[in-house]
Short mmCIF file of C-alpha atoms in Angstrom, two decimals:
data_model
loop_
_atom_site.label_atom_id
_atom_site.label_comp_id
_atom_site.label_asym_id
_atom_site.label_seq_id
_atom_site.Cartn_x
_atom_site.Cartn_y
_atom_site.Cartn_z
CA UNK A 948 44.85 126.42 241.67
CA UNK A 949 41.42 124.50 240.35
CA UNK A 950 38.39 126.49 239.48
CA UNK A 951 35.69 124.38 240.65
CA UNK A 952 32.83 124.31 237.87
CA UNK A 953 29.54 126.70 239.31
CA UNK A 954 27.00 125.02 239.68
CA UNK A 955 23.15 125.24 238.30
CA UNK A 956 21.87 126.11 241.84
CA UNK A 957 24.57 129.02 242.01
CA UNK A 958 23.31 130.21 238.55
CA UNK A 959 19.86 130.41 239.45
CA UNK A 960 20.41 131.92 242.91
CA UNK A 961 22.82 134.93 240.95
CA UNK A 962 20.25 135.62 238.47
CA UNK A 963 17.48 135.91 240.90
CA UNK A 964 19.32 137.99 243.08
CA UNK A 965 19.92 140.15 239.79
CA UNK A 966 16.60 140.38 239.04
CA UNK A 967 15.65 141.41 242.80
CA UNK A 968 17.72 144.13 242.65
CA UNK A 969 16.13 145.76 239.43
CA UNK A 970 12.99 145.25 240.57
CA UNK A 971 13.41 147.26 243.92
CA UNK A 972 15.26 149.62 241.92
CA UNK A 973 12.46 149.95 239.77
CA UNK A 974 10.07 149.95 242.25
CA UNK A 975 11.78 152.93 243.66
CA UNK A 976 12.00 154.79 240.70
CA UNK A 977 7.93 154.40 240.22
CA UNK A 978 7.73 155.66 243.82
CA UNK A 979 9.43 158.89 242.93
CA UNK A 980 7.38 159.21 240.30
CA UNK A 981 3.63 160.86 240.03
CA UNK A 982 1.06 159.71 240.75
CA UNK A 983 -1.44 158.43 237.52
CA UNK A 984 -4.72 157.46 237.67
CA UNK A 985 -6.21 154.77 234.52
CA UNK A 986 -10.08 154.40 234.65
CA UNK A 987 -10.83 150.97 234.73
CA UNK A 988 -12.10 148.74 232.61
CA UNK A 989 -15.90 147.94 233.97
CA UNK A 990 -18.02 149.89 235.63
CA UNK A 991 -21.45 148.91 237.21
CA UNK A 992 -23.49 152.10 236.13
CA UNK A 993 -26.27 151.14 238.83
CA UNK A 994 -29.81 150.59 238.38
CA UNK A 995 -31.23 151.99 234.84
CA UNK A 996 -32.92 155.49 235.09
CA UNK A 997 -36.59 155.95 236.23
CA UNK A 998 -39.24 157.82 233.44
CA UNK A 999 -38.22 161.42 235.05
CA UNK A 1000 -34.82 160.55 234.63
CA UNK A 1001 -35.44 159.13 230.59
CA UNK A 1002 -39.05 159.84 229.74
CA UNK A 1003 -40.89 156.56 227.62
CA UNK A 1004 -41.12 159.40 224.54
CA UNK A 1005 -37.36 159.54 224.67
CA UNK A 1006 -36.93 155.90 225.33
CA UNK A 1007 -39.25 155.11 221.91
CA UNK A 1008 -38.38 158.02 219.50
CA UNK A 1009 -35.21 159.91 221.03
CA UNK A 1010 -31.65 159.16 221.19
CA UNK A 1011 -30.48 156.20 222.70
CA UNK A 1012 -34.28 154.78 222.66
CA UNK A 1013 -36.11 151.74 220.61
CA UNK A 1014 -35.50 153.91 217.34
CA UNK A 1015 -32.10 155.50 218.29
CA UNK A 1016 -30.71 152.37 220.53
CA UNK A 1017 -27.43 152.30 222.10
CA UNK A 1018 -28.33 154.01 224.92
CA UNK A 1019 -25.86 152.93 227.76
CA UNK A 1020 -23.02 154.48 225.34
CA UNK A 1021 -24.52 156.16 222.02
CA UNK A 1022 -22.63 155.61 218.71
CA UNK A 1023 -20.23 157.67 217.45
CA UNK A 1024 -21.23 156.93 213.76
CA UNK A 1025 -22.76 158.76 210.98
CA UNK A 1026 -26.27 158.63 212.57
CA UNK A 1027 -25.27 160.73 215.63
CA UNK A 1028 -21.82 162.56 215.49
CA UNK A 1029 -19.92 162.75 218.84
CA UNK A 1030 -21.08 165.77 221.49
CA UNK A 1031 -18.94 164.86 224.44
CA UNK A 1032 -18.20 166.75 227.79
CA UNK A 1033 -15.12 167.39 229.11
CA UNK A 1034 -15.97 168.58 232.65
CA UNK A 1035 -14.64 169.23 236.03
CA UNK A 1036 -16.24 170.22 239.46
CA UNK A 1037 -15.45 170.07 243.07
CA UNK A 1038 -14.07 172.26 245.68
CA UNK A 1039 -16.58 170.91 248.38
CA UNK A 1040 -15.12 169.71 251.79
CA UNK A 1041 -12.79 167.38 250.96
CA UNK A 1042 -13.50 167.14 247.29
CA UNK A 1043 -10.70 169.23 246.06
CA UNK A 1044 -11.33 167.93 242.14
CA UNK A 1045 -12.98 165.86 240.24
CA UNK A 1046 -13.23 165.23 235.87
CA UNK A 1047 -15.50 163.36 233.26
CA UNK A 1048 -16.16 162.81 229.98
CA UNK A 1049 -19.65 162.30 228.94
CA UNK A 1050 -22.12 161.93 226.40
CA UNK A 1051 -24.66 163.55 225.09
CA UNK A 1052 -26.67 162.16 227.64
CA UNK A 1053 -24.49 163.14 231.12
CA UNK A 1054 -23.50 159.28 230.83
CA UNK A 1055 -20.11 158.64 231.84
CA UNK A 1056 -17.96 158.09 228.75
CA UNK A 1057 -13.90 157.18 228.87
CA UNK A 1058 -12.60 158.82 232.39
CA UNK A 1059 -10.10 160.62 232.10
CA UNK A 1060 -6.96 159.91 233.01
CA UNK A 1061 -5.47 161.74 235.81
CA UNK A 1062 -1.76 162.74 236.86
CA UNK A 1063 -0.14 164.95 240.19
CA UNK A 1064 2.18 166.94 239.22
CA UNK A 1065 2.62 168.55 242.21
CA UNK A 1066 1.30 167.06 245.98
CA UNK A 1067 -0.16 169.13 248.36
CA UNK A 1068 1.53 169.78 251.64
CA UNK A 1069 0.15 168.17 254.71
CA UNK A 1070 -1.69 165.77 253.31
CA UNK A 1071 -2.38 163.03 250.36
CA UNK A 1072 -4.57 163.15 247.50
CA UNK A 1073 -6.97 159.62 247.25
CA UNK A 1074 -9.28 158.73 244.22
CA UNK A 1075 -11.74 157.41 243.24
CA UNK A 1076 -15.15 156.89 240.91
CA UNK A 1077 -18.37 158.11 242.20
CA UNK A 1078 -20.82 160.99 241.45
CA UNK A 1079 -20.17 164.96 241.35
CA UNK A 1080 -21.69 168.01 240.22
CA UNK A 1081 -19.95 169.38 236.77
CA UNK A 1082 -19.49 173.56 237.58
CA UNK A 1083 -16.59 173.77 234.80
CA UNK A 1084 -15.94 172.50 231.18
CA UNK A 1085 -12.64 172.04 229.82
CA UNK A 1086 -14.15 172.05 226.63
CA UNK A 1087 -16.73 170.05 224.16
CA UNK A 1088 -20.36 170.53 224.88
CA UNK A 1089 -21.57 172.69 228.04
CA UNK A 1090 -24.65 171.21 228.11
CA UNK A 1091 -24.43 168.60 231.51
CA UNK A 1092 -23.39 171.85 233.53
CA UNK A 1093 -24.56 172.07 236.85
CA UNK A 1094 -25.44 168.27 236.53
CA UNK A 1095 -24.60 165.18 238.39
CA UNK A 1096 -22.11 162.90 236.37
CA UNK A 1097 -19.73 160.73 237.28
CA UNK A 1098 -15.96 160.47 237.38
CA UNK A 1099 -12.81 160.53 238.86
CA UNK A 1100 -12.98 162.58 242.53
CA UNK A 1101 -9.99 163.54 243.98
CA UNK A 1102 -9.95 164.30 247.85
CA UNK A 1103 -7.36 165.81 250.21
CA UNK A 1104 -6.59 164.11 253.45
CA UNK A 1105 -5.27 165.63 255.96
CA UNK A 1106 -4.79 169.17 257.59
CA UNK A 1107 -3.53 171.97 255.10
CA UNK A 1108 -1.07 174.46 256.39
CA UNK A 1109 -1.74 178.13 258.02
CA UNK A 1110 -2.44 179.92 254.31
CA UNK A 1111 -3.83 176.46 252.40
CA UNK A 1112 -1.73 174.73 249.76
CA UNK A 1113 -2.11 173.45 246.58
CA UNK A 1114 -2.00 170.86 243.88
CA UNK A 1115 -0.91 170.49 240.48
CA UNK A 1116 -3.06 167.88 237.89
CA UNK A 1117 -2.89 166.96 234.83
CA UNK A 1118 -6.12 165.62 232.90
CA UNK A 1119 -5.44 163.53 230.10
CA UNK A 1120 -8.73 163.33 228.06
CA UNK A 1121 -7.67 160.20 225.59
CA UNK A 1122 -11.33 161.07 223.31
CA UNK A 1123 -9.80 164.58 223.04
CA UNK A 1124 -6.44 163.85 222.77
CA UNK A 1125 -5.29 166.82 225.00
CA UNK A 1126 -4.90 167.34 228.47
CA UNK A 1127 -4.76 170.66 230.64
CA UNK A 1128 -3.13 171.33 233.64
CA UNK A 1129 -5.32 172.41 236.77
CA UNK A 1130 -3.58 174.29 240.11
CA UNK A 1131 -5.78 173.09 242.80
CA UNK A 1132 -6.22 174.92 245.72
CA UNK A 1133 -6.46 173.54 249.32
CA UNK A 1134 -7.71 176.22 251.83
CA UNK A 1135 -6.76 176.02 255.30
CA UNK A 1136 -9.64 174.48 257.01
#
């Protein structure tokens, strides 16, 4: 009996098949997995505000003006120690949830980082950035309450069972370096 030498070719097709399998298997294992949502890394913040929005006194003289500048994101120096929001709202329609960080101005700092712990029955959770009012604070300053700000929204799609359901998040404030869990609920529509 003669072993015939494998060949390059054979090599290369064995490793890739290799390699194919851990990736599904990986794949997999992210698919049984929760769900996390990263903010991403630019965001067009729309047109700049009108003089009701930020009156031309505080665009001179107050924070974030000509004096004060910085004003898309403040600094977090000596001048002007950090006063950020942790905030949540929803629980309109089909905005079950939705969380920010902001500044001292209701300007969208770092989002928060998002994580189900728990789907919903009859239905999927979507996200995405956009514009809520803030009715809760997880903690920091309370002073954007009952403004808009914007964030991550979470939605429900779908139809809820008889008695509602519910969902289980985790928010993951990286400025704050804590997160809380939230139990969602879903009412039966």
């Amino acid at each position: 009996m003669s072993s015939a030498p494998v060949s390059l070719a054979s090599r290369l097709a064995i490793a890739g098949a290799a390699l194919a399998m851990l990736a599904a298997s990986v794949d997999l294992a992210l698919a049984q997995s929760s769900v996390t949502v990263y903010p991403r890394s630019k965001i067009d913040r729309g047109p700049p505000p009108d003089f009701q929005t930020y009156p031309l006194w505080e665009r001179i003289f107050g924070f974030g003006g000509m004096i004060y500048p910085d004003y898309v994101s403040p600094d977090n120096g000596a001048k002007h120690p950090a006063q950020l929001a942790y905030l949540t709202g929803g629980g309109e329609g089909n905005l079950v949830f939705a969380a920010a960080t902001v500044d001292r101005l209701c300007q969208m700092e770092q989002a928060p980082e998002i994580t189900v712990l728990d789907p919903p029955a009859g239905g999927k959770l979507s996200f995405d950035l956009g514009h809520f009012t803030a009715t809760r604070p997880d903690g920091g300053s309370h002073y954007c309450l009952g403004r808009q700000v914007e964030g991550w929204r979470v939605t429900y799609r779908g139809r809820p069972p008889r008695g509602g359901t519910s969902a289980t998040l985790r928010v993951a404030y990286p400025h704050k370096g804590l997160s809380y869990t939230h139990v969602v609920a879903i009412p039966a529509r």
